[in-house]
Coordinates of C-alpha atoms in Angstrom, one line a residue:
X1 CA 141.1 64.1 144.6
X2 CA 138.2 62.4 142.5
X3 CA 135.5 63.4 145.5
X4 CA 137.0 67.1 145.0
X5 CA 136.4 67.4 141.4
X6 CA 132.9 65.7 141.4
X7 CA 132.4 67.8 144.2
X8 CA 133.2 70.8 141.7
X9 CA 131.3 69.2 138.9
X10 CA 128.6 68.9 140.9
X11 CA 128.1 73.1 141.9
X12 CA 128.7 73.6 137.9
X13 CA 125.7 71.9 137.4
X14 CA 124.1 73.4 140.3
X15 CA 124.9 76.7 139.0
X16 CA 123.8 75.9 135.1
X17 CA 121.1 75.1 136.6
X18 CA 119.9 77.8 138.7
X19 CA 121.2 80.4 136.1
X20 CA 118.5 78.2 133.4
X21 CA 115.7 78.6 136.3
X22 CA 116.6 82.3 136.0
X23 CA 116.9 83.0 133.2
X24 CA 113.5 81.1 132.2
X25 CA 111.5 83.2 135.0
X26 CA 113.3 86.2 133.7
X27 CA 111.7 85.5 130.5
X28 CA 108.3 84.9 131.7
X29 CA 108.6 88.1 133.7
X30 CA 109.4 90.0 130.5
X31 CA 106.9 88.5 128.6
X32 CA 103.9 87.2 130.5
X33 CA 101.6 84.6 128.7
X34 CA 98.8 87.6 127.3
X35 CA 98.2 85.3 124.2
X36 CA 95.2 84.8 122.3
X37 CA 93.9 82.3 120.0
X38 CA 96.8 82.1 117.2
X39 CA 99.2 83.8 119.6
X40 CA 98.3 87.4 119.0
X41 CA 98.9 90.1 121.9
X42 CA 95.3 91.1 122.0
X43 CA 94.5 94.5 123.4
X44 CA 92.2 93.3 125.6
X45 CA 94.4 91.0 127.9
X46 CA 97.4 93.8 128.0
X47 CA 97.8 94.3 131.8
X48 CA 99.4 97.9 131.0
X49 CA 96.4 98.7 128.7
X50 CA 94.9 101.6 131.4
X51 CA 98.2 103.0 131.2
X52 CA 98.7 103.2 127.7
X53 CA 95.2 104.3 127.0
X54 CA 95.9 107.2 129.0
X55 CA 98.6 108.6 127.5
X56 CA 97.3 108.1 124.2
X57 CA 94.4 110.0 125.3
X58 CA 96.1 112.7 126.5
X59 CA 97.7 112.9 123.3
X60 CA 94.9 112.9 121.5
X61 CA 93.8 115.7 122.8
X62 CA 96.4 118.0 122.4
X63 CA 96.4 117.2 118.9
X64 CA 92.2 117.8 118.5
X65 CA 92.7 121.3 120.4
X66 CA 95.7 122.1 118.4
X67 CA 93.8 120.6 114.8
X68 CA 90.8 122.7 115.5
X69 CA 92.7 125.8 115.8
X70 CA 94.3 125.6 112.7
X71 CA 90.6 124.8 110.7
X72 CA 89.3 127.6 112.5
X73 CA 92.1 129.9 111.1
X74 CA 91.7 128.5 107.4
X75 CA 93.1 126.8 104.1
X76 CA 96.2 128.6 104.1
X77 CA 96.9 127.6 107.7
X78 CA 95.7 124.1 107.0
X79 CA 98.3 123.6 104.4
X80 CA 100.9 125.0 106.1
X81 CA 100.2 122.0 108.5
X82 CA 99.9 119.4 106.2
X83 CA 103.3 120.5 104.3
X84 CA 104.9 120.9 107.5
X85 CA 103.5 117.1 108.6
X86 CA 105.0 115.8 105.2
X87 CA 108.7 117.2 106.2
X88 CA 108.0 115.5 109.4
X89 CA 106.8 112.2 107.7
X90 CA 110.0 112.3 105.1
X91 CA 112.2 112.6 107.8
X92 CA 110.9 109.6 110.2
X93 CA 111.3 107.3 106.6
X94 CA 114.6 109.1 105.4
X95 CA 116.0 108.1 109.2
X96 CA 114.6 104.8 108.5
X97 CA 117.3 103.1 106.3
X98 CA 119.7 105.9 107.0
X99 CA 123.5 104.4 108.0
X100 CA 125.6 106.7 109.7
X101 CA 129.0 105.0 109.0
X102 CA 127.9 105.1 104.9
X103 CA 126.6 108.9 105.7
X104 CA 129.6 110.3 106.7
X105 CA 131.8 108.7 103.7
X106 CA 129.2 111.0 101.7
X107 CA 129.1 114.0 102.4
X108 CA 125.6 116.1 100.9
X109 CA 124.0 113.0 99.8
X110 CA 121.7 113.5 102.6
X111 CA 121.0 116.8 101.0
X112 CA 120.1 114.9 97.4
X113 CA 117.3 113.3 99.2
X114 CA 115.9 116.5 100.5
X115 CA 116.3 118.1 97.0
X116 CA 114.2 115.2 95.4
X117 CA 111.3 115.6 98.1
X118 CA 111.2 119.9 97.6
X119 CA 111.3 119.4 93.6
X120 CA 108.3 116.7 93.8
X121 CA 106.5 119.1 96.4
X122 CA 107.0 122.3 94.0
X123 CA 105.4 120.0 91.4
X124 CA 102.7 118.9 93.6
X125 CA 101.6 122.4 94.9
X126 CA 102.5 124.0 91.7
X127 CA 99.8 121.9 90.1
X128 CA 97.5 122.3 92.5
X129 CA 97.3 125.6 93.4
X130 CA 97.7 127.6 90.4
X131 CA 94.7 128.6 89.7
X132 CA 94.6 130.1 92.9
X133 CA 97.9 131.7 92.7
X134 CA 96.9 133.2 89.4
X135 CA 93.7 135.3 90.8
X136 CA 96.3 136.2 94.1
X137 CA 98.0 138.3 91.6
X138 CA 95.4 139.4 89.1
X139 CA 95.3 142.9 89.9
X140 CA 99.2 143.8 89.6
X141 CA 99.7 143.2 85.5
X142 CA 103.1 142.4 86.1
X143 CA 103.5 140.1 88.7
X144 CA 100.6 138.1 87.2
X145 CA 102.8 137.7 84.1
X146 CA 105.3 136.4 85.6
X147 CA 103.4 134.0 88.1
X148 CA 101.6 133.2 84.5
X149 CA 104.9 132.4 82.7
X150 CA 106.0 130.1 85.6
X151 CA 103.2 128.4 85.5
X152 CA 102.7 127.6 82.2
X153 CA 106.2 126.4 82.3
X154 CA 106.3 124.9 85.4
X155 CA 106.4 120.9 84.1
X156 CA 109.2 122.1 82.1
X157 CA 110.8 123.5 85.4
X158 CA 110.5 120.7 87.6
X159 CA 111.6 117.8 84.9
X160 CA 115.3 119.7 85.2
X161 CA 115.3 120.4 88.4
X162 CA 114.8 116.5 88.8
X163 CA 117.1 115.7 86.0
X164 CA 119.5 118.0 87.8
X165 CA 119.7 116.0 91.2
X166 CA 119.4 112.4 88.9
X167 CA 122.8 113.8 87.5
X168 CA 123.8 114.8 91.1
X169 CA 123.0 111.2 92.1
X170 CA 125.3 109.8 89.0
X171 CA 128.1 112.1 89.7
X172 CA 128.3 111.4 93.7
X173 CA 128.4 106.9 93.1
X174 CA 131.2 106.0 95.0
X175 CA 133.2 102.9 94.9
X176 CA 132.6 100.0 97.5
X177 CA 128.7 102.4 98.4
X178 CA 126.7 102.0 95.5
X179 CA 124.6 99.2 96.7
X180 CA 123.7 102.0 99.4
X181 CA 123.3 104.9 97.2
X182 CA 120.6 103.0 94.7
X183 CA 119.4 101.6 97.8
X184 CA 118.1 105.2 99.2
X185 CA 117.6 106.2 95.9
X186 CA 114.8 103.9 95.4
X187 CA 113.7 104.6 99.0
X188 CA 113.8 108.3 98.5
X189 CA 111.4 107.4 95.3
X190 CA 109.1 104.8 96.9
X191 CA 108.5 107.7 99.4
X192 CA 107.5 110.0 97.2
X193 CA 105.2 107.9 95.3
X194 CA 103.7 106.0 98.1
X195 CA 103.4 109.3 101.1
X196 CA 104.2 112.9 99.6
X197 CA 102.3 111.9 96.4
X198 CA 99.1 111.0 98.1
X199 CA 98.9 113.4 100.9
X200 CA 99.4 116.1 99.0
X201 CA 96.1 115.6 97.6
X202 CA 94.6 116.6 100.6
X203 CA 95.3 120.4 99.9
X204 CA 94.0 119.7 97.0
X205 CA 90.8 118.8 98.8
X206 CA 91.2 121.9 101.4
X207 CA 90.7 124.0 97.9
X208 CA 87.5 122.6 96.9
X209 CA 86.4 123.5 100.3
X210 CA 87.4 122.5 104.1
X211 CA 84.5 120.3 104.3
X212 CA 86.0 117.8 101.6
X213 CA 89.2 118.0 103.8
X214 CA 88.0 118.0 107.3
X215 CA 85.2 114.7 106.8
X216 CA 87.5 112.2 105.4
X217 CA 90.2 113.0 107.5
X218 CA 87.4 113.1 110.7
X219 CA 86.4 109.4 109.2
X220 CA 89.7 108.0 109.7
X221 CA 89.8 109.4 113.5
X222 CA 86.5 108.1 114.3
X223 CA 87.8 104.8 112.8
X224 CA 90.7 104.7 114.3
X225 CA 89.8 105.5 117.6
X226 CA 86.5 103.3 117.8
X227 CA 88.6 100.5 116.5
X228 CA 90.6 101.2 119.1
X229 CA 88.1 101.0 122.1
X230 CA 86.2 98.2 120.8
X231 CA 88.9 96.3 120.3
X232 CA 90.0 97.3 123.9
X233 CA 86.8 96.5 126.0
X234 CA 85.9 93.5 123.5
X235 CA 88.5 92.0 121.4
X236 CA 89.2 88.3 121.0
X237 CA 90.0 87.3 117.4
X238 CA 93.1 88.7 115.2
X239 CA 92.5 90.6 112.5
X240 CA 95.6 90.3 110.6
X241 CA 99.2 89.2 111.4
X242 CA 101.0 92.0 110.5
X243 CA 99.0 93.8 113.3
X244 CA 98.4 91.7 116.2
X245 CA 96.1 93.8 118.6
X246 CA 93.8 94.6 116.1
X247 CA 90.5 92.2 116.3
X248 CA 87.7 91.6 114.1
X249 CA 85.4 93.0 117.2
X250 CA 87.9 96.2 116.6
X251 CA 87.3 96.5 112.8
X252 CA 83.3 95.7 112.2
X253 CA 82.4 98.3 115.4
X254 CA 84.4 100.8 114.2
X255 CA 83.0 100.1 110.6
X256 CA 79.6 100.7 112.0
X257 CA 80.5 103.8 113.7
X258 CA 82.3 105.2 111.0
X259 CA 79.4 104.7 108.5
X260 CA 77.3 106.8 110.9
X261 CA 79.0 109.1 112.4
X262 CA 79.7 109.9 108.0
X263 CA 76.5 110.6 108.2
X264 CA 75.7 112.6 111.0
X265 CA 78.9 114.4 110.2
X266 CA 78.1 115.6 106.7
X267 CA 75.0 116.9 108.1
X268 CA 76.7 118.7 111.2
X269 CA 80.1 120.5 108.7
X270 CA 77.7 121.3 106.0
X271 CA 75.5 123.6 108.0
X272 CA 78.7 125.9 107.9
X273 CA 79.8 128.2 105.0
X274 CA 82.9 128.9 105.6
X275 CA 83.8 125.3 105.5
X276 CA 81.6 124.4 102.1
X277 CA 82.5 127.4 100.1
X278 CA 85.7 126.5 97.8
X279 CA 88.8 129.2 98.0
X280 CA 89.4 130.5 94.8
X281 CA 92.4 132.8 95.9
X282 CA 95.9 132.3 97.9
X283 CA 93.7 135.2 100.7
X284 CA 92.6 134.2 104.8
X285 CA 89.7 135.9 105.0
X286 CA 86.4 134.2 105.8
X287 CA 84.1 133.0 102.7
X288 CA 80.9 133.6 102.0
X289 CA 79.0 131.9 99.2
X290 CA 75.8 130.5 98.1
X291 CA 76.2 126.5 99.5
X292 CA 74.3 125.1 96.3
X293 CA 72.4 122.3 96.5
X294 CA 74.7 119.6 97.7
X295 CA 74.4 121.4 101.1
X296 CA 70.4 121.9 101.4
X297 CA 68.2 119.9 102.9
X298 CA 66.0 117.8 100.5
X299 CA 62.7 116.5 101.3
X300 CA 61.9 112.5 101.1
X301 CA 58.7 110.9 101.3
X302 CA 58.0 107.9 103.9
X303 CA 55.8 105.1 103.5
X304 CA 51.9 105.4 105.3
X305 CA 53.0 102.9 108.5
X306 CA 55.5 106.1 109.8
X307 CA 54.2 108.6 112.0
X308 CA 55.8 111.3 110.4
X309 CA 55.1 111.8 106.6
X310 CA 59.2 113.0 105.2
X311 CA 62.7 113.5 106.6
X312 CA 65.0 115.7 105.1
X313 CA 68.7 114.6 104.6
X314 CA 71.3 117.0 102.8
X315 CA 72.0 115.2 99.2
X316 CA 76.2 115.4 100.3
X317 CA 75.1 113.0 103.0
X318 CA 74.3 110.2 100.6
X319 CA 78.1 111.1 99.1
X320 CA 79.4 111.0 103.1
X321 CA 78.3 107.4 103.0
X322 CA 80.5 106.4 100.4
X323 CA 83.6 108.2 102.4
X324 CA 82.8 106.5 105.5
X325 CA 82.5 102.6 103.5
X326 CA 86.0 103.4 102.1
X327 CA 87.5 104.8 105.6
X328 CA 85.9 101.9 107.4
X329 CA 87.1 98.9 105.3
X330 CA 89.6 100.2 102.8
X331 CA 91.5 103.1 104.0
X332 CA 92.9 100.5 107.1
X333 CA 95.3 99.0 104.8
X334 CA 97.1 101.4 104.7
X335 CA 97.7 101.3 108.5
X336 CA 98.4 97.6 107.6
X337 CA 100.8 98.4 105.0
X338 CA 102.8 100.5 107.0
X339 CA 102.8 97.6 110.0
X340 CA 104.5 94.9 107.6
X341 CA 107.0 98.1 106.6
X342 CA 107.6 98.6 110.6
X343 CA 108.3 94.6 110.9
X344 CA 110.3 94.8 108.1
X345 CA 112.7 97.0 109.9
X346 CA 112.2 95.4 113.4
X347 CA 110.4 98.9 114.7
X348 CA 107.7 99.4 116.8
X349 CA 107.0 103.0 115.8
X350 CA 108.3 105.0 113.0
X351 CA 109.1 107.6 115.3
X352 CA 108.4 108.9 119.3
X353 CA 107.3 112.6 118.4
X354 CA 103.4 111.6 119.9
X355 CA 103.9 110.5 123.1
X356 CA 101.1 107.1 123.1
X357 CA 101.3 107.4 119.1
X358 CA 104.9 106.9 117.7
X359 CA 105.4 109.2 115.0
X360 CA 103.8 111.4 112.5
X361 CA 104.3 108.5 110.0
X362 CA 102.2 106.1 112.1
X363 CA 98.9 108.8 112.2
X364 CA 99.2 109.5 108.7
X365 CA 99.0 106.1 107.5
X366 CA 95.8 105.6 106.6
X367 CA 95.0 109.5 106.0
X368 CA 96.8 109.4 102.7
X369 CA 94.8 106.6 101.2
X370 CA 91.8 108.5 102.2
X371 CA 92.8 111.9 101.0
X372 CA 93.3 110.0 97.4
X373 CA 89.9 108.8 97.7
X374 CA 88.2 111.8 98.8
X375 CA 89.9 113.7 96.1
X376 CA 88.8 111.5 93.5
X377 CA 85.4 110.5 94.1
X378 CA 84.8 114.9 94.2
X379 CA 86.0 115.0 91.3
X380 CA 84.2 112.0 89.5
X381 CA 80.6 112.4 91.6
X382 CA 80.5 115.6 93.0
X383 CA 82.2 118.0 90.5
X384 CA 79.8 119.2 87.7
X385 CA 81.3 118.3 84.3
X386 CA 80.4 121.6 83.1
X387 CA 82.9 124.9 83.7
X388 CA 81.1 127.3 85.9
X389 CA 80.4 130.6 84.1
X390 CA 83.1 132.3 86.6
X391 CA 85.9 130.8 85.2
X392 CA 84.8 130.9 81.8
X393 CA 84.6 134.8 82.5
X394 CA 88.0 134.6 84.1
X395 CA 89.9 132.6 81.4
X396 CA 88.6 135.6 79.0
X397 CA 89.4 138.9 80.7
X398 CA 92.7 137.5 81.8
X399 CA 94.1 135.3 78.7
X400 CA 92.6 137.3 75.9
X401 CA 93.3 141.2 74.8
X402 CA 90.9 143.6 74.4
X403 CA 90.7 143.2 71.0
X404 CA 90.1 139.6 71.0
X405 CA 87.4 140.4 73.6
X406 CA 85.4 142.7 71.3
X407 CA 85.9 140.0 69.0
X408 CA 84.0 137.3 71.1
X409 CA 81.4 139.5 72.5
X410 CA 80.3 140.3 68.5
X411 CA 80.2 136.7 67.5
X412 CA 78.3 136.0 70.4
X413 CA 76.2 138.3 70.2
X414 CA 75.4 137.0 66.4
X415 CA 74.8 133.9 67.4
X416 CA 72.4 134.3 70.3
X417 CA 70.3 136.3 67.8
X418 CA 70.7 133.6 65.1
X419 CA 69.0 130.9 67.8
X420 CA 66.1 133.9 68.7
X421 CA 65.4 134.2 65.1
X422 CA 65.4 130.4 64.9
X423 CA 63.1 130.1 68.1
X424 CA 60.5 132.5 66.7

């Protein structure tokens, strides 16, 4: 009886065993030993890296074919894709935290968060596009009116539309799901500050003319992608723990590559019109306008030891430098930030809509910081501090009556013969 149950004992073990010698080789088939120095998966030692690069290639290109059409058929079209990237975006991070147990005990609150994001994007475009809404409609006298009246109170408009849905919110707390309802309140917010809010000034850069779109958002692509294959063919030391394949051989290449490809860029988009000449109306037809001189080549002296006495270098090109510093070492944290927000939820992608990419979410990332940028460095460099004579001209026949017109052209009028008096 004893040599029966040690005999039994005995194939337990053997059996615990084995199963540990199993399960251990199971585990080191699952996850082979690809470390590098502070146990980061480095690109350059993952075995299915050929794989992966072709798919994401393949991806890529869809998306520059598809991209390219839409720049080629203008800034209405462009905006149309960015809004249409934002409701993509929103719904990746809505799904995020969304619980479907504490969804159904709620009926429309789902709906609330989608109401929050259309009242901060009528804001958004509202502000931004008004002026070009207002000469759409100049010619009809009554629709411009009442495009004018909306505008002017538009703020007024979309505080109580939000102070509508923040008494929606009040109304709809339930008992034993409140710690959920603030929850996706404040996520509903933080997504509105932190994406809708700063990609929607890219159409505010489409406006000002494609160019001021089309480089910084080019920069980031360059970026990413050289990153991307320097960090394939030669990474060996982390960057950063929140994103484990990207190297320091990734980020100072594609630094170096994104400077000058900024300024070979610059010079290759602002050879085109259609792309530097701003859009002063909601139309789609092509533009044609005088470039200014941002756009024409200038002239600069070399030293006596060159063989050639000048090179010319478009004046926007020294302005494309600064874009490509900023999408080279700054605009990658946002791509940072939004790895620590995917580890936070234990995600590898915030969503499988780009097969090689994740979601729309993970592209954007560092576009949004850029478009910020780009927006307001063209604003505080570029812009002339002036108003052009055009709008001047416009403000008058549109916001004054004829009366008030006659008005200004006769004190004017004095005035400039005051100063010729005074000149003489």
């Amino acid at each position: 009886m004893a040599n029966m149950q040690r005999e039994n004992t005995m194939s337990i073990l053997q059996r615990n065993h084995s199963g540990r010698v199993r399960h251990r080789r199971h585990s080191t088939e699952a996850t082979p030993d690809i470390h590098g120095p502070g146990g980061a998966n480095l690109l350059v030692n993952d075995q299915n890296k050929y794989k992966s690069m072709f798919v994401r290639a393949r991806s890529s290109l869809w998306m520059l074919l598809g991209f390219s059409l839409v720049v080629y058929m203008g800034h209405l079209y462009i905006c149309g894709l960015i809004v249409g990237i934002q409701i993509f975006m929103a719904r990746e991070l809505f799904n995020l935290r969304k619980q479907a147990n504490e969804d159904r005990q709620l009926p429309g609150f789902r709906l609330l968060n989608w109401y929050f994001f259309f009242t901060a994007m009528l804001f958004a475009y509202g502000r931004f596009v008004s002026q070009q809404l207002v000469n759409t409609v100049a010619s009809d006298k009554l629709l411009y009116k009442v495009v004018n009246g909306l505008i002017k109170y538009q703020m007024f408009i979309c505080y109580f539309l939000y102070i509508a849905g923040f008494m929606w919110f009040i109304l709809t707390l339930k008992k034993r799901r409140y710690k959920y309802q603030f929850g996706q309140y404040a996520w509903t917010h933080m997504i509105l500050l932190l994406v809708f809010a700063q990609s929607s000034f890219t159409v505010a850069n489409i406006f000002e003319g494609i160019f001021w779109f089309l480089l910084p958002a080019s920069l980031i692509v360059v970026n990413d992608v050289a990153a991307y294959f320097f960090g394939f063919f030669f990474g060996r030391t982390p960057l950063i723990k929140l994103s484990p394949k990207k190297t320091w051989e990734g980020f100072i290449g594609a630094s170096f590559a994104t400077i000058l490809s900024a300024f070979m860029l610059a010079n290759i988009l602002g050879s085109f019109q259609w792309l530097t000449c701003p859009r002063k109306d909601l139309s789609t037809g092509w533009l044609h306008c005088d470039p200014g001189p941002l756009f024409k080549p200038k002239s600069y002296p070399l030293p006596g030891w060159f063989s050639w006495k000048e090179f010319s270098v478009m004046p926007v090109q020294w302005h494309a430098l600064a874009l490509g510093l900023f999408a080279s070492i700054i605009a990658p944290f946002g791509g940072f930030f939004a790895s620590g927000l995917k580890r936070a939820f234990k995600i590898k992608d915030f969503g499988d809509t780009i097969p090689g990419h994740g979601g729309f979410t993970d592209r954007m990332d560092c576009q949004m910081m850029m478009a910020v940028f780009a927006y307001i460095y063209h604003q505080s460099f570029v812009v002339s501090q002036g108003f052009p004579v055009e709008m001047i001209l416009d403000q008058i026949l549109n916001h004054l009556t004829d009366e008030e017109q006659h008005d200004l052209h006769f004190v004017l009028g004095r005035i400039l013969h005051e100063r010729q008096l005074e000149q003489q």
